Amino acid sequence: MKILIVEDEPEIAKLIQRALEAESFSCQRCGDGLTALQLFQEMQPDLIVLDLMLPGLDGLEVCARIRQKPGPKDPYILMLTAKGEEIDRVIGLSTGADDYLVKPFSPRELVARVRALLRRSLRHGAQSLVYRTQHFTVDVDQRTAYRNLNANQSETLDLTALEFNLLSTFVSQPNRVWNRTQLIDKLWGDDFFGDERVVDTHVARLRKKVEPDPGNPTFIKTVIGVGYKFEDPNPS
């Protein structure tokens, strides 16, 4: 597993690198946003440890640009910041970060967060299932998802690992209402350390890829005060 460390404080960057390399991860590090984007394209990391406050482009902008053009790999992003206010967490998650860690933190906690993120994409890997509804086909074993446009035509959905797992969960039980806690437990189990509202971020991103009108969703409905449910009948 390759990890890119983007941190402008050299001592903190070295601490992170030592902690991760001790766990057999392959690491590269840099100290500014522009270099981070260049290294991201070159090394295609599995995960990025990304500081919020960086010279040049800040972490929010780096995160947003990576999510807009992820390339062959859409990496997990663990955002670091010295700020602990709630608004900073919300902004970081809304740009596409997968988890959020406030400085100061222990190397052990950092490693635990990294391992938890990297395990997320493996949870569905051992299954051999195909889910079908009227408008969607999701092959869990092949990690492919399609939206059926009509009886003879379908389009491949370009989903990140998290988006694929979320869609698989919804399609596996149409009309079931899921709250955030249940979705976190289903997808990530005890490995989850972050803010529950990261679920809302991933639902919003998934809607942009599967809904004809994301602002007025047809398939992934919000159940006010509870959570979300997927509505699409089984094929006749």
Short mmCIF file of C-alpha atoms in Angstrom, two decimals:
data_model
loop_
_atom_site.label_atom_id
_atom_site.label_comp_id
_atom_site.label_asym_id
_atom_site.label_seq_id
_atom_site.Cartn_x
_atom_site.Cartn_y
_atom_site.Cartn_z
CA MET A 1 0.00 0.00 0.00
CA LYS A 2 1.37 3.39 -1.04
CA ILE A 3 0.79 6.46 1.12
CA LEU A 4 1.46 10.11 0.26
CA ILE A 5 2.14 12.35 3.27
CA VAL A 6 1.46 16.05 2.68
CA GLU A 7 2.65 18.03 5.71
CA ASP A 8 4.63 21.27 5.79
CA GLU A 9 6.06 20.79 9.29
CA PRO A 10 9.14 18.57 8.71
CA GLU A 11 9.21 17.02 12.17
CA ILE A 12 5.57 16.02 12.03
CA ALA A 13 6.02 14.67 8.49
CA LYS A 14 9.00 12.57 9.62
CA LEU A 15 7.04 11.28 12.62
CA ILE A 16 4.17 10.21 10.36
CA GLN A 17 6.51 8.58 7.87
CA ARG A 18 8.35 6.61 10.56
CA ALA A 19 5.11 5.40 12.10
CA LEU A 20 3.69 4.23 8.77
CA GLU A 21 6.90 2.69 7.44
CA ALA A 22 7.20 0.74 10.69
CA GLU A 23 3.90 -0.87 9.63
CA SER A 24 5.34 -1.75 6.18
CA PHE A 25 3.60 0.99 4.21
CA SER A 26 5.49 2.61 1.33
CA CYS A 27 5.58 6.38 1.89
CA GLN A 28 6.50 9.56 0.08
CA ARG A 29 6.15 13.01 1.59
CA CYS A 30 6.05 16.62 0.50
CA GLY A 31 5.31 19.97 2.09
CA ASP A 32 3.07 21.95 -0.25
CA GLY A 33 -0.13 21.54 -2.24
CA LEU A 34 1.21 21.86 -5.78
CA THR A 35 3.88 19.22 -5.19
CA ALA A 36 1.22 17.02 -3.61
CA LEU A 37 -0.88 17.11 -6.79
CA GLN A 38 2.16 16.27 -8.91
CA LEU A 39 3.16 13.33 -6.68
CA PHE A 40 -0.43 12.13 -6.59
CA GLN A 41 -0.40 11.79 -10.38
CA GLU A 42 3.00 10.11 -10.41
CA MET A 43 2.62 7.57 -7.61
CA GLN A 44 -1.15 6.98 -7.51
CA PRO A 45 -1.25 6.38 -3.75
CA ASP A 46 -3.83 4.24 -1.98
CA LEU A 47 -4.16 6.85 0.75
CA ILE A 48 -3.14 10.46 1.35
CA VAL A 49 -2.40 11.94 4.76
CA LEU A 50 -3.20 15.57 4.01
CA ASP A 51 -2.58 18.58 6.24
CA LEU A 52 -5.25 21.26 6.07
CA MET A 53 -2.92 24.28 6.30
CA LEU A 54 -0.34 24.18 3.50
CA PRO A 55 1.66 26.80 1.59
CA GLY A 56 0.38 27.47 -1.91
CA LEU A 57 -2.74 25.37 -2.25
CA ASP A 58 -4.31 24.45 1.07
CA GLY A 59 -5.50 20.96 1.94
CA LEU A 60 -9.14 21.69 1.07
CA GLU A 61 -8.21 22.73 -2.46
CA VAL A 62 -5.87 19.75 -2.90
CA CYS A 63 -8.61 17.40 -1.71
CA ALA A 64 -11.20 18.96 -4.02
CA ARG A 65 -8.92 18.73 -7.08
CA ILE A 66 -8.10 15.09 -6.40
CA ARG A 67 -11.79 14.23 -6.08
CA GLN A 68 -12.57 16.03 -9.33
CA LYS A 69 -9.92 14.06 -11.27
CA PRO A 70 -9.01 10.98 -9.22
CA GLY A 71 -7.20 9.03 -11.95
CA PRO A 72 -6.84 5.21 -11.91
CA LYS A 73 -7.00 5.19 -8.11
CA ASP A 74 -9.33 7.31 -6.03
CA PRO A 75 -7.34 7.42 -2.79
CA TYR A 76 -8.66 7.58 0.72
CA ILE A 77 -7.88 10.95 2.28
CA LEU A 78 -7.11 11.41 5.97
CA MET A 79 -7.09 15.13 6.70
CA LEU A 80 -4.92 16.59 9.47
CA THR A 81 -5.41 19.95 11.12
CA ALA A 82 -4.48 21.87 14.22
CA LYS A 83 -7.99 23.24 14.35
CA GLY A 84 -10.65 21.43 16.33
CA GLU A 85 -13.73 23.49 15.60
CA GLU A 86 -16.75 21.64 14.25
CA ILE A 87 -17.00 23.84 11.14
CA ASP A 88 -13.53 22.77 10.02
CA ARG A 89 -14.49 19.11 10.21
CA VAL A 90 -17.64 19.73 8.19
CA ILE A 91 -15.76 21.67 5.49
CA GLY A 92 -13.06 19.01 5.29
CA LEU A 93 -15.56 16.19 4.92
CA SER A 94 -17.63 18.11 2.38
CA THR A 95 -14.65 18.41 0.03
CA GLY A 96 -14.24 14.63 -0.04
CA ALA A 97 -12.03 13.72 2.91
CA ASP A 98 -12.77 10.28 4.33
CA ASP A 99 -11.62 10.92 7.89
CA TYR A 100 -10.33 13.77 10.01
CA LEU A 101 -7.61 13.81 12.68
CA VAL A 102 -6.89 16.79 14.93
CA LYS A 103 -3.35 17.64 16.03
CA PRO A 104 -1.77 16.72 18.34
CA PHE A 105 -2.33 13.00 17.77
CA SER A 106 -0.45 9.87 18.71
CA PRO A 107 1.34 7.79 16.03
CA ARG A 108 -0.69 4.80 17.21
CA GLU A 109 -3.98 6.59 16.54
CA LEU A 110 -2.78 7.71 13.12
CA VAL A 111 -1.82 4.17 12.14
CA ALA A 112 -5.17 2.87 13.40
CA ARG A 113 -7.05 5.43 11.29
CA VAL A 114 -4.98 4.59 8.20
CA ARG A 115 -5.52 0.85 8.60
CA ALA A 116 -9.25 1.37 9.15
CA LEU A 117 -9.56 3.38 5.94
CA LEU A 118 -7.60 0.89 3.86
CA ARG A 119 -9.68 -2.02 5.16
CA ARG A 120 -12.91 -0.43 3.99
CA SER A 121 -12.42 -1.44 0.35
CA LEU A 122 -11.79 -5.06 1.37
CA ARG A 123 -15.01 -5.70 3.26
CA HIS A 124 -17.02 -6.74 0.20
CA GLY A 125 -14.19 -8.42 -1.66
CA ALA A 126 -14.91 -12.00 -0.60
CA GLN A 127 -18.56 -11.93 -1.69
CA SER A 128 -19.82 -13.29 -5.00
CA LEU A 129 -23.12 -11.50 -5.50
CA VAL A 130 -25.02 -9.68 -8.21
CA TYR A 131 -27.83 -7.35 -7.16
CA ARG A 132 -30.41 -6.27 -9.76
CA THR A 133 -33.20 -3.74 -9.63
CA GLN A 134 -35.13 -2.18 -12.48
CA HIS A 135 -32.49 0.48 -13.13
CA PHE A 136 -29.30 -0.93 -11.59
CA THR A 137 -27.06 -3.98 -11.78
CA VAL A 138 -24.30 -4.28 -9.17
CA ASP A 139 -21.79 -7.12 -9.40
CA VAL A 140 -20.09 -7.25 -6.01
CA ASP A 141 -17.54 -9.87 -7.05
CA GLN A 142 -16.42 -8.01 -10.18
CA ARG A 143 -16.78 -4.60 -8.48
CA THR A 144 -18.83 -3.23 -11.38
CA ALA A 145 -22.05 -1.22 -11.35
CA TYR A 146 -24.37 -0.29 -14.22
CA ARG A 147 -27.41 1.90 -14.61
CA ASN A 148 -29.93 0.38 -17.01
CA LEU A 149 -31.18 3.09 -19.36
CA ASN A 150 -33.65 0.84 -21.19
CA ALA A 151 -34.16 -2.83 -22.05
CA ASN A 152 -31.12 -2.92 -24.35
CA GLN A 153 -28.81 -0.19 -23.09
CA SER A 154 -26.88 0.43 -19.88
CA GLU A 155 -24.07 2.71 -18.74
CA THR A 156 -21.13 1.88 -16.49
CA LEU A 157 -21.05 3.88 -13.28
CA ASP A 158 -17.62 5.30 -12.42
CA LEU A 159 -17.67 4.88 -8.63
CA THR A 160 -15.03 5.12 -5.96
CA ALA A 161 -14.59 2.17 -3.60
CA LEU A 162 -16.71 3.85 -0.94
CA GLU A 163 -19.42 4.84 -3.40
CA PHE A 164 -19.53 1.28 -4.76
CA ASN A 165 -19.88 -0.21 -1.28
CA LEU A 166 -22.59 2.29 -0.41
CA LEU A 167 -24.57 1.57 -3.58
CA SER A 168 -24.16 -2.18 -2.99
CA THR A 169 -25.58 -1.78 0.48
CA PHE A 170 -28.58 0.20 -0.75
CA VAL A 171 -29.33 -2.10 -3.69
CA SER A 172 -29.03 -5.21 -1.51
CA GLN A 173 -32.16 -4.18 0.42
CA PRO A 174 -34.42 -1.81 -1.53
CA ASN A 175 -36.89 0.18 0.59
CA ARG A 176 -35.02 -0.47 3.82
CA VAL A 177 -34.42 2.69 5.83
CA TRP A 178 -30.81 3.04 7.00
CA ASN A 179 -29.62 5.49 9.63
CA ARG A 180 -26.04 6.74 9.69
CA THR A 181 -24.99 4.37 12.46
CA GLN A 182 -26.32 1.34 10.57
CA LEU A 183 -24.56 2.35 7.35
CA ILE A 184 -21.28 2.89 9.20
CA ASP A 185 -21.63 -0.50 10.89
CA LYS A 186 -22.55 -2.22 7.63
CA LEU A 187 -19.70 -0.72 5.62
CA TRP A 188 -16.92 -0.10 8.13
CA GLY A 189 -17.80 -1.83 11.39
CA ASP A 190 -15.60 -1.16 14.40
CA ASP A 191 -12.89 0.30 12.15
CA PHE A 192 -14.71 3.63 11.90
CA PHE A 193 -13.28 6.53 13.92
CA GLY A 194 -14.64 9.61 12.15
CA ASP A 195 -17.64 11.91 12.17
CA GLU A 196 -20.94 10.19 11.30
CA ARG A 197 -21.77 12.99 8.88
CA VAL A 198 -19.19 11.64 6.46
CA VAL A 199 -22.07 9.34 5.42
CA ASP A 200 -23.99 12.39 4.17
CA THR A 201 -20.99 13.44 2.09
CA HIS A 202 -20.70 10.05 0.40
CA VAL A 203 -24.46 9.85 -0.21
CA ALA A 204 -24.35 13.26 -1.89
CA ARG A 205 -21.41 12.21 -4.07
CA LEU A 206 -23.15 8.93 -5.01
CA ARG A 207 -26.33 10.77 -5.95
CA LYS A 208 -24.38 12.91 -8.42
CA LYS A 209 -23.38 9.73 -10.25
CA VAL A 210 -26.60 7.69 -10.14
CA GLU A 211 -29.46 10.19 -10.07
CA PRO A 212 -30.90 11.90 -13.17
CA ASP A 213 -31.47 14.96 -10.95
CA PRO A 214 -29.30 14.79 -7.79
CA GLY A 215 -31.17 17.73 -6.26
CA ASN A 216 -34.45 15.81 -6.55
CA PRO A 217 -33.37 12.18 -6.09
CA THR A 218 -35.40 9.37 -7.59
CA PHE A 219 -33.56 6.40 -6.10
CA ILE A 220 -31.69 7.37 -2.93
CA LYS A 221 -34.27 9.11 -0.77
CA THR A 222 -33.74 11.02 2.45
CA VAL A 223 -36.01 9.90 5.29
CA ILE A 224 -36.16 13.05 7.41
CA GLY A 225 -35.00 12.53 10.96
CA VAL A 226 -33.94 8.93 10.28
CA GLY A 227 -31.54 8.42 7.38
CA TYR A 228 -31.73 7.10 3.81
CA LYS A 229 -33.45 4.45 1.74
CA PHE A 230 -33.08 3.14 -1.81
CA GLU A 231 -36.21 2.89 -3.94
CA ASP A 232 -36.19 0.95 -7.20
CA PRO A 233 -38.41 -2.07 -7.91
CA ASN A 234 -37.00 -5.45 -8.84
CA PRO A 235 -36.95 -6.16 -12.59
CA SER A 236 -40.17 -7.72 -13.83
#
